[in-house]
Amino acid sequence: MPFTLTLPKLSPTMDSGVIAKWHKREGDFVSSGDLLFEVATDKATVEYQALDEGYLRKILVKNGGLASVNQPVAIFTLDQAESIDGYVPRGEKKEESLSVTDSLGVVSPSDQETERVQKRSTTVFPSFSLESPLKGYRPLSQATRITRAKASPLAKKLAQEQGLDLSKVQGSGPGGRVISRDLALAPQIPWVLPQGLPDKDAGSYRKEALTPMRRVIGDRLQKAKMTIPHIYVTQTIDMEALVRMRKECKVAGLSLSFNDFMIRASALCLHKHPRVNSGYDAESQSIVIFETVDIAVAVNVDGGLNT
């Protein structure tokens, strides 16, 4: 007679888990105590040993599938030749779980499971709409400014090597053309030259699904943020070097605000630590990792804020 194996509760706080790996295949005989599968819970990945023996006839939740506690995950029979046609698995959920392993090897819940978890959760996460990447948009780089400037080929080459802005150089050649000797008299305004134009469209992103543990962490941190008073720590920083640098740039004809430096520093930090440059998509329960650095500055205008 066929019988159903349901997902057991492997931790006090577990209400669902992801089948990380089956150690038996359909048709194998399973003895009591055999390692049957591994399941990723909200705490850790746990091994499950079979309690009863029998033939594993059908796996209902494949590797990478998400299942709730007491949901059927497999069908067994005592006789290898016994038919399971028409047998309805017994458990709290009868619909089949969808495969949820993506190209990054990260598991995500099926649409049905996502809806079930959201209905059960008492916390409502904020959601935001993802904008499509800007196709074909490229910022004006320093290399482009050097190329467009009216200068001799040698002057352009030297300016790029030295990191100089030719738009600030007064040319003494024919028609105001900048020649190489003009660079020695030009204001030495340094530029941070890019390594080339960006190879991704502005606003590009990829999604990374949450593991069961991270979903629980996110839920509890959200509740803590909403219900527990927070203390914010500030720090005083010596900005004298930055003040001097700003004055030097101003003397050389380059007007920069302190906001410009802060935005640049923030962009460099986000580029160095891409995991910080991410958001959360509550609808798909996934982390959105942005592949470009896009910063907006809020400006106070009549009637509100503009960015």
mmCIF file of C-alpha atoms in Angstrom:
data_model
loop_
_atom_site.group_PDB
_atom_site.id
_atom_site.type_symbol
_atom_site.label_atom_id
_atom_site.label_comp_id
_atom_site.label_asym_id
_atom_site.label_seq_id
_atom_site.Cartn_x
_atom_site.Cartn_y
_atom_site.Cartn_z
ATOM 1 C CA MET A 1 0.000 0.000 0.000
ATOM 2 C CA PRO A 2 1.422 3.444 -0.892
ATOM 3 C CA PHE A 3 2.141 5.894 1.881
ATOM 4 C CA THR A 4 3.178 9.561 1.959
ATOM 5 C CA LEU A 5 6.281 11.174 3.420
ATOM 6 C CA THR A 6 5.654 14.749 4.543
ATOM 7 C CA LEU A 7 8.229 17.381 5.424
ATOM 8 C CA PRO A 8 8.918 17.131 9.171
ATOM 9 C CA LYS A 9 9.393 20.076 11.515
ATOM 10 C CA LEU A 10 13.157 20.042 12.067
ATOM 11 C CA SER A 11 13.448 23.115 14.303
ATOM 12 C CA PRO A 12 11.125 24.902 16.752
ATOM 13 C CA THR A 13 10.758 27.942 14.468
ATOM 14 C CA MET A 14 10.598 26.078 11.149
ATOM 15 C CA ASP A 15 7.457 26.444 9.048
ATOM 16 C CA SER A 16 8.982 25.707 5.628
ATOM 17 C CA GLY A 17 12.213 24.498 4.105
ATOM 18 C CA VAL A 18 14.055 24.039 0.823
ATOM 19 C CA ILE A 19 15.004 20.530 -0.271
ATOM 20 C CA ALA A 20 18.720 21.077 -0.817
ATOM 21 C CA LYS A 21 19.577 17.543 -2.002
ATOM 22 C CA TRP A 22 17.969 14.127 -2.298
ATOM 23 C CA HIS A 23 20.351 11.277 -1.437
ATOM 24 C CA LYS A 24 18.035 8.604 -2.861
ATOM 25 C CA ARG A 25 16.591 8.291 -6.362
ATOM 26 C CA GLU A 26 13.160 7.151 -7.454
ATOM 27 C CA GLY A 27 13.036 3.336 -7.385
ATOM 28 C CA ASP A 28 15.655 2.982 -4.601
ATOM 29 C CA PHE A 29 14.898 0.947 -1.495
ATOM 30 C CA VAL A 30 15.186 3.026 1.666
ATOM 31 C CA SER A 31 15.936 1.402 5.006
ATOM 32 C CA SER A 32 15.151 2.918 8.365
ATOM 33 C CA GLY A 33 18.005 5.271 9.323
ATOM 34 C CA ASP A 34 19.195 5.900 5.753
ATOM 35 C CA LEU A 35 20.060 9.491 4.853
ATOM 36 C CA LEU A 36 17.148 10.497 2.644
ATOM 37 C CA PHE A 37 17.549 14.223 1.935
ATOM 38 C CA GLU A 38 18.973 17.516 3.198
ATOM 39 C CA VAL A 39 16.659 20.449 3.891
ATOM 40 C CA ALA A 40 17.627 24.107 4.329
ATOM 41 C CA THR A 41 15.587 25.546 7.206
ATOM 42 C CA ASP A 42 15.462 29.038 8.698
ATOM 43 C CA LYS A 43 18.418 28.096 10.903
ATOM 44 C CA ALA A 44 20.674 25.681 9.014
ATOM 45 C CA THR A 45 20.856 22.836 6.502
ATOM 46 C CA VAL A 46 19.725 19.659 8.271
ATOM 47 C CA GLU A 47 19.995 16.010 7.236
ATOM 48 C CA TYR A 48 16.873 13.852 7.464
ATOM 49 C CA GLN A 49 17.108 10.106 8.079
ATOM 50 C CA ALA A 50 14.220 7.851 7.072
ATOM 51 C CA LEU A 51 12.051 6.510 9.909
ATOM 52 C CA ASP A 52 10.269 3.844 7.849
ATOM 53 C CA GLU A 53 11.515 1.540 5.141
ATOM 54 C CA GLY A 54 10.099 1.152 1.667
ATOM 55 C CA TYR A 55 10.632 1.901 -2.006
ATOM 56 C CA LEU A 56 10.910 5.553 -3.019
ATOM 57 C CA ARG A 57 8.448 5.630 -5.915
ATOM 58 C CA LYS A 58 7.985 9.341 -6.593
ATOM 59 C CA ILE A 59 9.694 12.545 -5.444
ATOM 60 C CA LEU A 60 7.120 15.327 -5.211
ATOM 61 C CA VAL A 61 9.485 18.167 -4.285
ATOM 62 C CA LYS A 62 12.657 18.173 -6.352
ATOM 63 C CA ASN A 63 16.083 19.545 -5.425
ATOM 64 C CA GLY A 64 15.737 23.294 -4.872
ATOM 65 C CA GLY A 65 12.003 23.077 -4.190
ATOM 66 C CA LEU A 66 10.349 24.887 -1.301
ATOM 67 C CA ALA A 67 7.881 22.977 0.887
ATOM 68 C CA SER A 68 5.948 23.801 4.040
ATOM 69 C CA VAL A 69 5.924 21.628 7.156
ATOM 70 C CA ASN A 70 3.606 18.615 6.698
ATOM 71 C CA GLN A 71 3.533 19.096 2.919
ATOM 72 C CA PRO A 72 3.948 15.813 0.954
ATOM 73 C CA VAL A 73 7.462 15.486 -0.463
ATOM 74 C CA ALA A 74 7.552 11.833 -1.607
ATOM 75 C CA ILE A 75 5.477 8.693 -2.157
ATOM 76 C CA PHE A 76 6.659 5.282 -0.889
ATOM 77 C CA THR A 77 5.401 1.726 -1.299
ATOM 78 C CA LEU A 78 6.252 -1.480 0.535
ATOM 79 C CA ASP A 79 6.176 -3.486 -2.697
ATOM 80 C CA GLN A 80 8.396 -2.382 -5.555
ATOM 81 C CA ALA A 81 5.847 -3.406 -8.190
ATOM 82 C CA GLU A 82 2.830 -1.839 -6.504
ATOM 83 C CA SER A 83 1.011 0.757 -8.626
ATOM 84 C CA ILE A 84 0.670 4.340 -7.385
ATOM 85 C CA ASP A 85 -1.692 5.430 -10.163
ATOM 86 C CA GLY A 86 -4.562 7.419 -8.696
ATOM 87 C CA TYR A 87 -2.951 7.651 -5.265
ATOM 88 C CA VAL A 88 -3.459 11.082 -3.682
ATOM 89 C CA PRO A 89 -0.644 12.091 -1.283
ATOM 90 C CA ARG A 90 -1.796 12.911 2.209
ATOM 91 C CA GLY A 91 -0.717 16.198 3.727
ATOM 92 C CA GLU A 92 -1.605 19.823 4.288
ATOM 93 C CA LYS A 93 -0.804 20.864 0.725
ATOM 94 C CA LYS A 94 -1.530 18.806 -2.392
ATOM 95 C CA GLU A 95 -0.311 21.096 -5.163
ATOM 96 C CA GLU A 96 3.123 20.343 -6.516
ATOM 97 C CA SER A 97 5.976 22.627 -5.555
ATOM 98 C CA LEU A 98 7.754 24.337 -8.405
ATOM 99 C CA SER A 99 11.482 24.171 -9.000
ATOM 100 C CA VAL A 100 13.104 27.309 -7.669
ATOM 101 C CA THR A 101 16.833 27.074 -8.412
ATOM 102 C CA ASP A 102 17.993 29.944 -10.593
ATOM 103 C CA SER A 103 21.109 30.400 -12.708
ATOM 104 C CA LEU A 104 23.066 31.656 -9.708
ATOM 105 C CA GLY A 105 22.344 28.480 -7.737
ATOM 106 C CA VAL A 106 20.154 30.386 -5.291
ATOM 107 C CA VAL A 107 16.737 29.068 -4.338
ATOM 108 C CA SER A 108 13.540 31.102 -4.364
ATOM 109 C CA PRO A 109 9.957 30.218 -3.465
ATOM 110 C CA SER A 110 7.333 29.374 -6.046
ATOM 111 C CA ASP A 111 4.556 31.899 -6.739
ATOM 112 C CA GLN A 112 2.061 29.820 -4.738
ATOM 113 C CA GLU A 113 4.438 29.519 -1.804
ATOM 114 C CA THR A 114 5.262 33.229 -1.919
ATOM 115 C CA GLU A 115 1.569 34.099 -1.728
ATOM 116 C CA ARG A 116 1.056 31.653 1.137
ATOM 117 C CA VAL A 117 3.989 33.049 3.141
ATOM 118 C CA GLN A 118 2.884 36.648 2.581
ATOM 119 C CA LYS A 119 -0.652 35.886 3.738
ATOM 120 C CA ARG A 120 0.630 34.156 6.858
ATOM 121 C CA SER A 121 3.143 36.873 7.755
ATOM 122 C CA THR A 122 1.952 39.687 9.978
ATOM 123 C CA THR A 123 4.602 42.060 8.651
ATOM 124 C CA VAL A 124 3.899 43.998 5.452
ATOM 125 C CA PHE A 125 7.149 44.806 3.669
ATOM 126 C CA PRO A 126 7.405 47.977 1.596
ATOM 127 C CA SER A 127 7.612 47.407 -2.129
ATOM 128 C CA PHE A 128 8.987 49.493 -4.963
ATOM 129 C CA SER A 129 8.740 49.329 -8.726
ATOM 130 C CA LEU A 130 11.931 48.519 -10.597
ATOM 131 C CA GLU A 131 12.645 50.878 -13.459
ATOM 132 C CA SER A 132 14.036 49.478 -16.693
ATOM 133 C CA PRO A 133 17.726 50.200 -17.406
ATOM 134 C CA LEU A 134 18.438 53.243 -19.570
ATOM 135 C CA LYS A 135 19.385 51.808 -22.949
ATOM 136 C CA GLY A 136 22.261 53.512 -24.680
ATOM 137 C CA TYR A 137 22.895 56.117 -21.953
ATOM 138 C CA ARG A 138 26.580 56.801 -21.336
ATOM 139 C CA PRO A 139 28.036 59.600 -19.185
ATOM 140 C CA LEU A 140 30.555 61.978 -20.751
ATOM 141 C CA SER A 141 33.974 60.670 -19.770
ATOM 142 C CA GLN A 142 37.261 62.553 -19.489
ATOM 143 C CA ALA A 143 38.545 60.649 -22.520
ATOM 144 C CA THR A 144 35.620 62.053 -24.533
ATOM 145 C CA ARG A 145 36.385 65.611 -23.389
ATOM 146 C CA ILE A 146 40.008 65.194 -24.449
ATOM 147 C CA THR A 147 38.990 63.812 -27.851
ATOM 148 C CA ARG A 148 36.502 66.624 -28.544
ATOM 149 C CA ALA A 149 38.895 69.403 -27.543
ATOM 150 C CA LYS A 150 40.547 71.383 -30.336
ATOM 151 C CA ALA A 151 44.125 70.196 -29.957
ATOM 152 C CA SER A 152 46.924 68.475 -31.771
ATOM 153 C CA PRO A 153 47.185 64.674 -31.581
ATOM 154 C CA LEU A 154 50.336 64.946 -29.446
ATOM 155 C CA ALA A 155 48.636 67.372 -27.033
ATOM 156 C CA LYS A 156 45.663 65.030 -26.676
ATOM 157 C CA LYS A 157 47.950 62.097 -25.958
ATOM 158 C CA LEU A 158 49.961 64.015 -23.354
ATOM 159 C CA ALA A 159 46.793 65.372 -21.705
ATOM 160 C CA GLN A 160 45.353 61.890 -21.339
ATOM 161 C CA GLU A 161 48.605 60.538 -19.902
ATOM 162 C CA GLN A 162 48.890 63.424 -17.425
ATOM 163 C CA GLY A 163 45.184 63.585 -16.571
ATOM 164 C CA LEU A 164 44.671 67.177 -17.735
ATOM 165 C CA ASP A 165 41.453 68.805 -18.943
ATOM 166 C CA LEU A 166 42.138 70.401 -22.328
ATOM 167 C CA SER A 167 39.024 72.551 -22.037
ATOM 168 C CA LYS A 168 40.905 74.581 -19.403
ATOM 169 C CA VAL A 169 43.994 75.095 -21.584
ATOM 170 C CA GLN A 170 44.470 78.273 -23.673
ATOM 171 C CA GLY A 171 45.747 77.204 -27.096
ATOM 172 C CA SER A 172 48.471 79.132 -28.915
ATOM 173 C CA GLY A 173 48.312 77.223 -32.200
ATOM 174 C CA PRO A 174 46.434 78.149 -35.374
ATOM 175 C CA GLY A 175 42.816 79.023 -34.619
ATOM 176 C CA GLY A 176 43.363 78.583 -30.858
ATOM 177 C CA ARG A 177 44.479 74.990 -31.280
ATOM 178 C CA VAL A 178 46.146 73.513 -28.187
ATOM 179 C CA ILE A 179 49.644 72.260 -28.869
ATOM 180 C CA SER A 180 52.025 70.325 -26.649
ATOM 181 C CA ARG A 181 53.987 73.368 -25.380
ATOM 182 C CA ASP A 182 50.730 74.886 -24.055
ATOM 183 C CA LEU A 183 50.400 72.055 -21.542
ATOM 184 C CA ALA A 184 53.437 73.247 -19.583
ATOM 185 C CA LEU A 185 51.714 76.610 -18.973
ATOM 186 C CA ALA A 186 48.256 75.139 -18.300
ATOM 187 C CA PRO A 187 46.727 74.984 -14.810
ATOM 188 C CA GLN A 188 47.567 71.595 -13.376
ATOM 189 C CA ILE A 189 44.031 70.425 -12.707
ATOM 190 C CA PRO A 190 44.076 66.699 -11.956
ATOM 191 C CA TRP A 191 41.248 64.442 -13.130
ATOM 192 C CA VAL A 192 40.422 60.914 -12.121
ATOM 193 C CA LEU A 193 40.433 59.214 -15.491
ATOM 194 C CA PRO A 194 37.953 56.353 -15.923
ATOM 195 C CA GLN A 195 39.131 52.983 -17.168
ATOM 196 C CA GLY A 196 36.775 53.337 -20.120
ATOM 197 C CA LEU A 197 33.091 53.811 -20.767
ATOM 198 C CA PRO A 198 30.715 51.692 -18.652
ATOM 199 C CA ASP A 199 29.849 48.358 -20.231
ATOM 200 C CA LYS A 200 26.383 48.189 -18.611
ATOM 201 C CA ASP A 201 23.298 50.309 -19.093
ATOM 202 C CA ALA A 202 22.564 52.714 -16.247
ATOM 203 C CA GLY A 203 20.188 51.122 -13.773
ATOM 204 C CA SER A 204 21.050 47.527 -14.660
ATOM 205 C CA TYR A 205 20.348 44.990 -11.939
ATOM 206 C CA ARG A 206 20.049 41.298 -11.167
ATOM 207 C CA LYS A 207 17.884 39.508 -8.640
ATOM 208 C CA GLU A 208 19.079 37.075 -5.996
ATOM 209 C CA ALA A 209 16.419 35.048 -4.221
ATOM 210 C CA LEU A 210 16.341 34.814 -0.443
ATOM 211 C CA THR A 211 17.157 31.591 1.358
ATOM 212 C CA PRO A 212 14.730 30.478 4.113
ATOM 213 C CA MET A 213 17.123 31.821 6.754
ATOM 214 C CA ARG A 214 17.403 35.230 5.117
ATOM 215 C CA ARG A 215 13.623 35.517 4.786
ATOM 216 C CA VAL A 216 13.256 34.979 8.533
ATOM 217 C CA ILE A 217 16.084 37.441 9.249
ATOM 218 C CA GLY A 218 14.444 40.066 7.035
ATOM 219 C CA ASP A 219 11.052 39.577 8.682
ATOM 220 C CA ARG A 220 12.449 39.943 12.194
ATOM 221 C CA LEU A 221 14.662 42.922 11.377
ATOM 222 C CA GLN A 222 11.689 44.668 9.809
ATOM 223 C CA LYS A 223 9.646 44.100 12.961
ATOM 224 C CA ALA A 224 12.543 45.335 15.114
ATOM 225 C CA LYS A 225 12.896 48.474 13.007
ATOM 226 C CA MET A 226 9.176 49.213 13.333
ATOM 227 C CA THR A 227 8.756 48.498 17.049
ATOM 228 C CA ILE A 228 12.087 49.149 18.798
ATOM 229 C CA PRO A 229 13.543 52.676 19.271
ATOM 230 C CA HIS A 230 16.901 53.078 17.526
ATOM 231 C CA ILE A 231 19.981 55.072 18.490
ATOM 232 C CA TYR A 232 22.087 56.596 15.720
ATOM 233 C CA VAL A 233 25.818 57.166 16.172
ATOM 234 C CA THR A 234 27.568 60.187 14.632
ATOM 235 C CA GLN A 235 31.260 60.848 14.226
ATOM 236 C CA THR A 236 33.299 64.029 13.801
ATOM 237 C CA ILE A 237 35.765 63.905 10.888
ATOM 238 C CA ASP A 238 38.767 66.163 10.187
ATOM 239 C CA MET A 239 38.014 67.669 6.741
ATOM 240 C CA GLU A 240 40.951 70.105 6.526
ATOM 241 C CA ALA A 241 42.627 68.189 3.681
ATOM 242 C CA LEU A 242 39.394 68.228 1.687
ATOM 243 C CA VAL A 243 38.913 71.952 2.339
ATOM 244 C CA ARG A 244 42.440 72.649 1.040
ATOM 245 C CA MET A 245 41.871 70.498 -2.027
ATOM 246 C CA ARG A 246 38.623 72.323 -2.801
ATOM 247 C CA LYS A 247 40.404 75.693 -2.551
ATOM 248 C CA GLU A 248 43.173 74.503 -4.871
ATOM 249 C CA CYS A 249 40.621 73.354 -7.429
ATOM 250 C CA LYS A 250 38.855 76.716 -7.206
ATOM 251 C CA VAL A 251 42.123 78.610 -7.842
ATOM 252 C CA ALA A 252 42.699 76.405 -10.879
ATOM 253 C CA GLY A 253 39.257 77.303 -12.227
ATOM 254 C CA LEU A 254 37.355 74.217 -11.132
ATOM 255 C CA SER A 255 34.417 75.008 -8.861
ATOM 256 C CA LEU A 256 33.341 72.024 -6.739
ATOM 257 C CA SER A 257 31.001 71.909 -3.772
ATOM 258 C CA PHE A 258 31.411 69.701 -0.721
ATOM 259 C CA ASN A 259 28.400 67.745 -1.971
ATOM 260 C CA ASP A 260 30.372 66.858 -5.101
ATOM 261 C CA PHE A 261 33.075 65.236 -3.001
ATOM 262 C CA MET A 262 30.531 63.395 -0.847
ATOM 263 C CA ILE A 263 28.746 62.017 -3.888
ATOM 264 C CA ARG A 264 32.025 60.907 -5.414
ATOM 265 C CA ALA A 265 33.097 59.194 -2.177
ATOM 266 C CA SER A 266 29.715 57.461 -1.904
ATOM 267 C CA ALA A 267 29.950 56.246 -5.492
ATOM 268 C CA LEU A 268 33.424 54.813 -4.939
ATOM 269 C CA CYS A 269 32.272 53.027 -1.772
ATOM 270 C CA LEU A 270 29.255 51.505 -3.529
ATOM 271 C CA HIS A 271 31.474 50.376 -6.380
ATOM 272 C CA LYS A 272 33.892 48.749 -3.933
ATOM 273 C CA HIS A 273 31.110 47.137 -1.859
ATOM 274 C CA PRO A 274 28.410 46.124 -4.380
ATOM 275 C CA ARG A 275 26.341 44.243 -1.779
ATOM 276 C CA VAL A 276 25.506 47.590 -0.172
ATOM 277 C CA ASN A 277 24.231 48.845 -3.532
ATOM 278 C CA SER A 278 21.096 46.711 -3.349
ATOM 279 C CA GLY A 279 17.401 46.803 -2.501
ATOM 280 C CA TYR A 280 14.620 44.404 -1.553
ATOM 281 C CA ASP A 281 11.735 43.387 -3.812
ATOM 282 C CA ALA A 282 8.907 42.335 -1.500
ATOM 283 C CA GLU A 283 6.750 41.028 -4.337
ATOM 284 C CA SER A 284 9.258 38.382 -5.460
ATOM 285 C CA GLN A 285 10.967 38.143 -2.041
ATOM 286 C CA SER A 286 14.383 38.681 -3.592
ATOM 287 C CA ILE A 287 17.370 40.960 -3.200
ATOM 288 C CA VAL A 288 17.895 43.386 -6.090
ATOM 289 C CA ILE A 289 21.616 43.935 -6.665
ATOM 290 C CA PHE A 290 22.227 46.996 -8.841
ATOM 291 C CA GLU A 291 25.113 46.667 -11.272
ATOM 292 C CA THR A 292 25.646 50.413 -11.772
ATOM 293 C CA VAL A 293 26.020 53.212 -9.234
ATOM 294 C CA ASP A 294 23.262 55.820 -9.572
ATOM 295 C CA ILE A 295 22.966 58.522 -6.901
ATOM 296 C CA ALA A 296 20.222 61.123 -6.583
ATOM 297 C CA VAL A 297 20.538 64.233 -4.406
ATOM 298 C CA ALA A 298 17.405 65.638 -2.799
ATOM 299 C CA VAL A 299 17.012 69.405 -3.312
ATOM 300 C CA ASN A 300 14.473 71.486 -1.425
ATOM 301 C CA VAL A 301 12.171 73.370 -3.804
ATOM 302 C CA ASP A 302 8.876 75.194 -3.397
ATOM 303 C CA GLY A 303 6.253 72.598 -2.679
ATOM 304 C CA GLY A 304 8.553 69.731 -1.694
ATOM 305 C CA LEU A 305 11.721 67.933 -2.722
ATOM 306 C CA ASN A 306 13.255 67.275 -6.095
ATOM 307 C CA THR A 307 16.101 64.856 -6.928
#
